[in-house]
Short mmCIF file of C-alpha atoms in Angstrom, two decimals:
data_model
loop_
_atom_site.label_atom_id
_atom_site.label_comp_id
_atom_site.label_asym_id
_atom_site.label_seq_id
_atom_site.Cartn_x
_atom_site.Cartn_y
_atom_site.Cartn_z
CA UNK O 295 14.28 -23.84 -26.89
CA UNK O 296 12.86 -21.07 -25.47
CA UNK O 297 8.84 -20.62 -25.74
CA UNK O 298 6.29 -18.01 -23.98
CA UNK O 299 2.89 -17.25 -22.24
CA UNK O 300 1.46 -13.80 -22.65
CA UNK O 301 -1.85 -12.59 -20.15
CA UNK O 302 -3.68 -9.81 -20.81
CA UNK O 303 -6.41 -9.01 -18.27
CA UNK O 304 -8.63 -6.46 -17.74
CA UNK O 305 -6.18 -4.64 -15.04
CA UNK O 306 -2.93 -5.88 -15.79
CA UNK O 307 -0.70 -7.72 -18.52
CA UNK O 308 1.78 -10.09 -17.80
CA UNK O 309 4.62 -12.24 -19.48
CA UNK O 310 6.25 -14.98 -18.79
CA UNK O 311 9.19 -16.90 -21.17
CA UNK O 312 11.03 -20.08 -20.47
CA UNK O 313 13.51 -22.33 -21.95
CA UNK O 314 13.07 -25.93 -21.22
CA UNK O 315 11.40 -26.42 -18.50
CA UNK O 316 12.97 -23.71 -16.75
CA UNK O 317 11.55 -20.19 -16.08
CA UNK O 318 13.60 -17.62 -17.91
CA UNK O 319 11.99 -14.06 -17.63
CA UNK O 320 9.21 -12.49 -16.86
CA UNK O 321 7.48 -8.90 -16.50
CA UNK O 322 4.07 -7.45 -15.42
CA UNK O 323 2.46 -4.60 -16.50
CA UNK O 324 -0.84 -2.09 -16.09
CA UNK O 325 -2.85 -2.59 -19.09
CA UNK O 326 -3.34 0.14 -21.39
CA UNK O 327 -6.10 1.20 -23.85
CA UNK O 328 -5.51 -1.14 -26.44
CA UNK O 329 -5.17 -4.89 -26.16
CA UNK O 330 -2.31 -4.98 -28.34
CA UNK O 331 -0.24 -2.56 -27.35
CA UNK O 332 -0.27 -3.80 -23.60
CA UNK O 333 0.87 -7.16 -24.67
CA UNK O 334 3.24 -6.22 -26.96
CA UNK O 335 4.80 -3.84 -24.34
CA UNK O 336 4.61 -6.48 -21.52
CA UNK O 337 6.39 -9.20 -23.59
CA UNK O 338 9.37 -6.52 -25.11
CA UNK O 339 10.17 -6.15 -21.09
CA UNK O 340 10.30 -9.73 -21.06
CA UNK O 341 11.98 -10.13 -23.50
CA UNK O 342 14.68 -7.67 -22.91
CA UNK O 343 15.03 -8.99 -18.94
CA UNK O 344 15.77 -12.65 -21.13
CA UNK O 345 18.39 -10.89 -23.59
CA UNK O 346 15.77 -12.24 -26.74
CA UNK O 347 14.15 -11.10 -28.99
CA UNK O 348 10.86 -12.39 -30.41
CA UNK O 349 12.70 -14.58 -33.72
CA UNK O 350 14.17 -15.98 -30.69
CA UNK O 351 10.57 -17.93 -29.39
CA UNK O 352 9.80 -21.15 -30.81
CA UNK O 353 6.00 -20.73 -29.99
CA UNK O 354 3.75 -18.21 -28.23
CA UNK O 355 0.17 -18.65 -26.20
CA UNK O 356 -2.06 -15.81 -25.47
CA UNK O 357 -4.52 -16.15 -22.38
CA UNK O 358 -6.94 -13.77 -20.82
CA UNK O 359 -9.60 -11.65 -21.44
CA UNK O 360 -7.32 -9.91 -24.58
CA UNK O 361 -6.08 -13.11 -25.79
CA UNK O 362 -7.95 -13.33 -29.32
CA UNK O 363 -6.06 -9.54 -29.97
CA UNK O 364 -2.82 -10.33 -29.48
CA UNK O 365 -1.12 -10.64 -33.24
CA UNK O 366 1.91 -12.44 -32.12
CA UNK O 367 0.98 -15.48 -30.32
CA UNK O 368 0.18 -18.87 -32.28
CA UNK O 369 -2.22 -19.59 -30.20
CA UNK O 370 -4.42 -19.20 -27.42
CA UNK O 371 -6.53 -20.94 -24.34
CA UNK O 372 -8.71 -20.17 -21.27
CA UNK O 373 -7.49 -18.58 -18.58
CA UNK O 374 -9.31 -21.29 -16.39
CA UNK O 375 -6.55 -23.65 -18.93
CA UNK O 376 -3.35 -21.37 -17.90
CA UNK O 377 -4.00 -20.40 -14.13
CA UNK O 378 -4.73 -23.88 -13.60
CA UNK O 379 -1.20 -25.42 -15.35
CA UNK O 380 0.34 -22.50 -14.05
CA UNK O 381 -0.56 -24.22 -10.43
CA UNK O 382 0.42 -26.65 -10.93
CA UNK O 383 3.85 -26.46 -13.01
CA UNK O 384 5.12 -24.74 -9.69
CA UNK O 385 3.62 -27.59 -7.38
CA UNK O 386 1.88 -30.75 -8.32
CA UNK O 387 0.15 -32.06 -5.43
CA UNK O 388 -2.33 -28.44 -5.91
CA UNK O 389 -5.62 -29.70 -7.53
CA UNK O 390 -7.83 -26.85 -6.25
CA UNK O 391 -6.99 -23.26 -7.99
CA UNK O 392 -8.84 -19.95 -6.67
CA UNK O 393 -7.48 -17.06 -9.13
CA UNK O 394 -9.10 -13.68 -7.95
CA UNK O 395 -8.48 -11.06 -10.63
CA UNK O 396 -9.53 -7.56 -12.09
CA UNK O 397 -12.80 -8.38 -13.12
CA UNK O 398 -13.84 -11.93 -12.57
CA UNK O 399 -12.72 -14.75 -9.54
CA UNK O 400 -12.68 -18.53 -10.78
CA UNK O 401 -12.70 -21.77 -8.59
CA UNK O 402 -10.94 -24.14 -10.53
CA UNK O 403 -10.59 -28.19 -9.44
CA UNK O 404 -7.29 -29.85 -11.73
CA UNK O 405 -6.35 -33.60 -12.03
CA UNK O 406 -3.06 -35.02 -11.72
CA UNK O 407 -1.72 -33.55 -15.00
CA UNK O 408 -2.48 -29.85 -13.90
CA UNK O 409 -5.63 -30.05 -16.08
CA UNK O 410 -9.35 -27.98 -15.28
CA UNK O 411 -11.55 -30.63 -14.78
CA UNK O 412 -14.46 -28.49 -13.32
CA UNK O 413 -14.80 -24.84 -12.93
CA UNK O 414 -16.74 -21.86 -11.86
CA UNK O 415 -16.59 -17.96 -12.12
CA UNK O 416 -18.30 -14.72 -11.91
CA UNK O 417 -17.98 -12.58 -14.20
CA UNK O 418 -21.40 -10.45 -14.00
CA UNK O 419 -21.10 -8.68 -10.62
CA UNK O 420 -18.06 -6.84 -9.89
CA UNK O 421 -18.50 -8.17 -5.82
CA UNK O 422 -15.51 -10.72 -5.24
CA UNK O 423 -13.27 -9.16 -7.24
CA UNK O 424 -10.32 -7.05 -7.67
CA UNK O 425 -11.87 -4.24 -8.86
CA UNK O 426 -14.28 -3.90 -6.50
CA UNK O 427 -11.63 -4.05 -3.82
CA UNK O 428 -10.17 -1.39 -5.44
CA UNK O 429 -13.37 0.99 -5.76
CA UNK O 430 -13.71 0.19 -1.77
CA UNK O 431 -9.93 0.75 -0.93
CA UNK O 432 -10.84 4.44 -2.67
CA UNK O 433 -13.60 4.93 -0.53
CA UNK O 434 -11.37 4.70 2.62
CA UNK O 435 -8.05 6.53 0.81
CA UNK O 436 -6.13 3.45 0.68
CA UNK O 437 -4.18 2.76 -1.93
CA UNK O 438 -5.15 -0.95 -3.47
CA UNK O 439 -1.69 -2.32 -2.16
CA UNK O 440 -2.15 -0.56 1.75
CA UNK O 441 -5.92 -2.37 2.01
CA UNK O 442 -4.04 -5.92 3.23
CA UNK O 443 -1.10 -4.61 5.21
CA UNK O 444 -3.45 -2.12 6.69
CA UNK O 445 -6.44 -4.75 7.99
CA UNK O 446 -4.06 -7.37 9.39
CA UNK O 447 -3.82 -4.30 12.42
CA UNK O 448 -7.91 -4.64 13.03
CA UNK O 449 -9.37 -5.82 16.27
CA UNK O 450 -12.65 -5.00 15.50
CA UNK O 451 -13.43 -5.41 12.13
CA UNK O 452 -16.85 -3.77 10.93
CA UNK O 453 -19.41 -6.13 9.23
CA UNK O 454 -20.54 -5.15 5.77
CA UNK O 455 -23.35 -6.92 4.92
CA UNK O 456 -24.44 -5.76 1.45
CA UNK O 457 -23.39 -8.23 -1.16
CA UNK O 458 -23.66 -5.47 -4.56
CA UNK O 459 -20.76 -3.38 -4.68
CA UNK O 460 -22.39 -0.29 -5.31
CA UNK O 461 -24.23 -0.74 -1.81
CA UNK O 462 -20.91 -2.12 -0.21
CA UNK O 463 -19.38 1.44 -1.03
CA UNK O 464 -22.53 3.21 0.44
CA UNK O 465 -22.06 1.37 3.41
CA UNK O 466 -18.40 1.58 4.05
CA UNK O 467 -18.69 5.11 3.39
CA UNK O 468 -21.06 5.35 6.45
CA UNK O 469 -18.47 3.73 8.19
CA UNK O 470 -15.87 5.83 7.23
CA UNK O 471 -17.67 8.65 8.11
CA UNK O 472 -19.41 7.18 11.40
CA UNK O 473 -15.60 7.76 12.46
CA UNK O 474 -14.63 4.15 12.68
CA UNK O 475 -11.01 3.38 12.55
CA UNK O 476 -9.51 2.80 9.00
CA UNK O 477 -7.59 -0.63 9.60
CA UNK O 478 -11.25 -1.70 11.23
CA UNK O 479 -13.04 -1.03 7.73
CA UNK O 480 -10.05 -1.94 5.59
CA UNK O 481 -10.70 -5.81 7.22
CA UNK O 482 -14.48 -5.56 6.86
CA UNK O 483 -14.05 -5.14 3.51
CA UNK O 484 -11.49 -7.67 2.80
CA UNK O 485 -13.43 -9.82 4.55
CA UNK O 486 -16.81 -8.77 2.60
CA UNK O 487 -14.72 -9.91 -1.16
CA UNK O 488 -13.50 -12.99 0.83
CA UNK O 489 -16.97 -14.16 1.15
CA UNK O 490 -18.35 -13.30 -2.25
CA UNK O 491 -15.27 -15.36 -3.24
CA UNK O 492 -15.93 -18.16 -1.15
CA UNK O 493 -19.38 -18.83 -1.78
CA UNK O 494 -18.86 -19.21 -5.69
CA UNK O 495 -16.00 -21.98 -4.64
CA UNK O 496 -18.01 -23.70 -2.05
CA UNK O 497 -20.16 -24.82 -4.90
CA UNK O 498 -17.73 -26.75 -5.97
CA UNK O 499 -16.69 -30.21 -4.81
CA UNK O 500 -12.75 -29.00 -4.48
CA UNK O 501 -10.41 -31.76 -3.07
CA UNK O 502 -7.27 -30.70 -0.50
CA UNK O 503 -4.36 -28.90 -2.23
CA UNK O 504 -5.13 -24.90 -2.59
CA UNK O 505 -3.45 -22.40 -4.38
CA UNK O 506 -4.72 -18.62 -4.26
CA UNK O 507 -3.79 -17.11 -7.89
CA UNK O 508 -4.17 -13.35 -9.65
CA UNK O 509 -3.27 -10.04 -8.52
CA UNK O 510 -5.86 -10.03 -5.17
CA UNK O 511 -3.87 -13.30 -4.05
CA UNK O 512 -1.19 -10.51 -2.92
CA UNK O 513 -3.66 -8.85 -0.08
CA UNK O 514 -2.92 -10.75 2.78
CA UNK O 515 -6.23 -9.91 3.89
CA UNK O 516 -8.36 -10.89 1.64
CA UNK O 517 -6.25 -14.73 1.80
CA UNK O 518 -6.54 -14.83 5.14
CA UNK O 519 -10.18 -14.41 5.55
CA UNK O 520 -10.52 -16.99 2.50
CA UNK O 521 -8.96 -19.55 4.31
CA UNK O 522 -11.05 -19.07 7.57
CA UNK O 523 -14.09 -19.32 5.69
CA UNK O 524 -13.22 -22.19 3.58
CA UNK O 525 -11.48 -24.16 6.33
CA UNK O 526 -8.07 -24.52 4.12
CA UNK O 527 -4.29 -23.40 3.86
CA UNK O 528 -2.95 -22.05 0.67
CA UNK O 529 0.17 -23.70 -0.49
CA UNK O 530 2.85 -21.26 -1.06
CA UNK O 531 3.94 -20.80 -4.68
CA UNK O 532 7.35 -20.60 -5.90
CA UNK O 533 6.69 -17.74 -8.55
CA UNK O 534 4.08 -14.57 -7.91
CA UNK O 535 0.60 -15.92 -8.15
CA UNK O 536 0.29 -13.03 -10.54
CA UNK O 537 1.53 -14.70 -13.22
CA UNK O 538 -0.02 -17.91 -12.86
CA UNK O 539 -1.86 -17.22 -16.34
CA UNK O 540 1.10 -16.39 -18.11
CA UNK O 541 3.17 -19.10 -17.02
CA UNK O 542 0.54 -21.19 -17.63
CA UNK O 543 0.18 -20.36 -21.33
CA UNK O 544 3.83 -20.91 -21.68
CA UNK O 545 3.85 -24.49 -20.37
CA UNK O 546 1.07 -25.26 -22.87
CA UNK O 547 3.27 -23.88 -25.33
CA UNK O 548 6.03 -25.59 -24.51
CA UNK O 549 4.18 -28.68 -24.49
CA UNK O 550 2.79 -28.39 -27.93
CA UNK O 551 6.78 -27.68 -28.96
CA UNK O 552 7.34 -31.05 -27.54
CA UNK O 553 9.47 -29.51 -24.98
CA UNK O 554 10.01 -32.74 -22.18
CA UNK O 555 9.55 -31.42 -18.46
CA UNK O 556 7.80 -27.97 -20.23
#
């Protein structure tokens, strides 16, 4: 049987399909103008890459911030749901999720079964989160995907201290133009997000067994700084932490087949 998980965030859209228990496909796209569109074009790649078509899916689950717009799923759940099962579908000893996306970063604590038994995310200041690393990463002519690469080089890091993103670009442009070295402000700032990030999951009472998820998991920066603050490793996942969400949604929808093992 073969079911699916479709994510659309605000930056990205990604799908994921599997067939019992087993991961079959996947794809990941930018997201568009319109909800829809993004999610129908993200799960046709996905589709396509599994040789299916959508008649071919026993059940769909939408998650993310489009997931209430997106006509061809049966149903839908929390992202804090998905990332979370995601997690732990790919390793079940995690029980402490960090998902750093587009627009919001979540610190998620899971029980044995993979599900979010307490939770907590910022979504009202774009600090700590993958846009803002990408506003910053402008600021400095980096391209989003050069800012980790290009920090892990710094020996002396600069120290941002503003916490609002509009005065963290003000200040790294002073930087940038005080002539300091681009790798040096390229780990200040990845280390400025890291903290934001940090602080909303040291509020929680998160037991051993992390997993960094969402598109800023990939900025080896940013991950390493996170687990210097917070005093942890992250366990290695066995599919991109990208997708976490998507895969997610398609283990609940596999389990509410009745797919065994989904």
């Amino acid at each position: 049987m073969f079911y699916a998980g479709c994510d659309v965030g605000s930056l990205t859209a990604e799908a994921v399909i599997m067939e019992d228990g087993r991961l079959r496909s996947w794809a990941i796209l930018p997201v568009g103008a319109r909800t829809e569109e993004s999610a129908y074009s993200v799960m046709q790649q996905a589709l396509k890459e599994a040789g299916l078509t959508m008649d071919g899916l026993a059940l769909i689950c939408a998650t993310g911030y489009g997931r209430k717009n997106i006509p061809f799923a049966q149903f839908n759940l929390s992202e804090i749901s998905c990332h979370g099962m995601g997690a732990h579908w790919c390793d079940p000893s995690i029980r402490a999720v960090i998902d750093v996306g587009g627009q919001d970063c979540k610190a998620i604590c899971l029980d044995r079964q993979g599900r979010a038994v307490d939770f907590v995310m910022n979504d009202k200041c774009a600090a700590g989160t993958g846009r803002s690393l990408e506003i910053l990463a402008r600021a400095i002519n980096l391209g989003l995907e050069d800012l980790g690469p290009v920090s892990l080089k710094s020996r002396h890091p600069v120290r941002i201290t503003n916490r609002c993103s509009i005065f963290m670009e003000l200040e790294v442009l002073q930087h940038y133009y005080g002539g300091r070295k681009i790798r040096d402000i390229a780990r200040g700032i990845n280390h400025a997000v890291a903290k934001r990030v940090a602080f909303l999951a040291q509020s929680l009472d998160m037991a051993p067994g992390f997993a960094l998820t969402g598109g800023v998991s990939k900025n080896a920066g940013v991950a390493k700084s996170l687990e210097k603050i917070l005093g942890v490793r992250f366990r290695p996942l066995k599919v991109d932490p990208q997708l976490m969400g998507a895969l997610g949604a398609a283990v609940h929808a596999g389990v509410k087949a009745g797919v065994k093992d989904s």
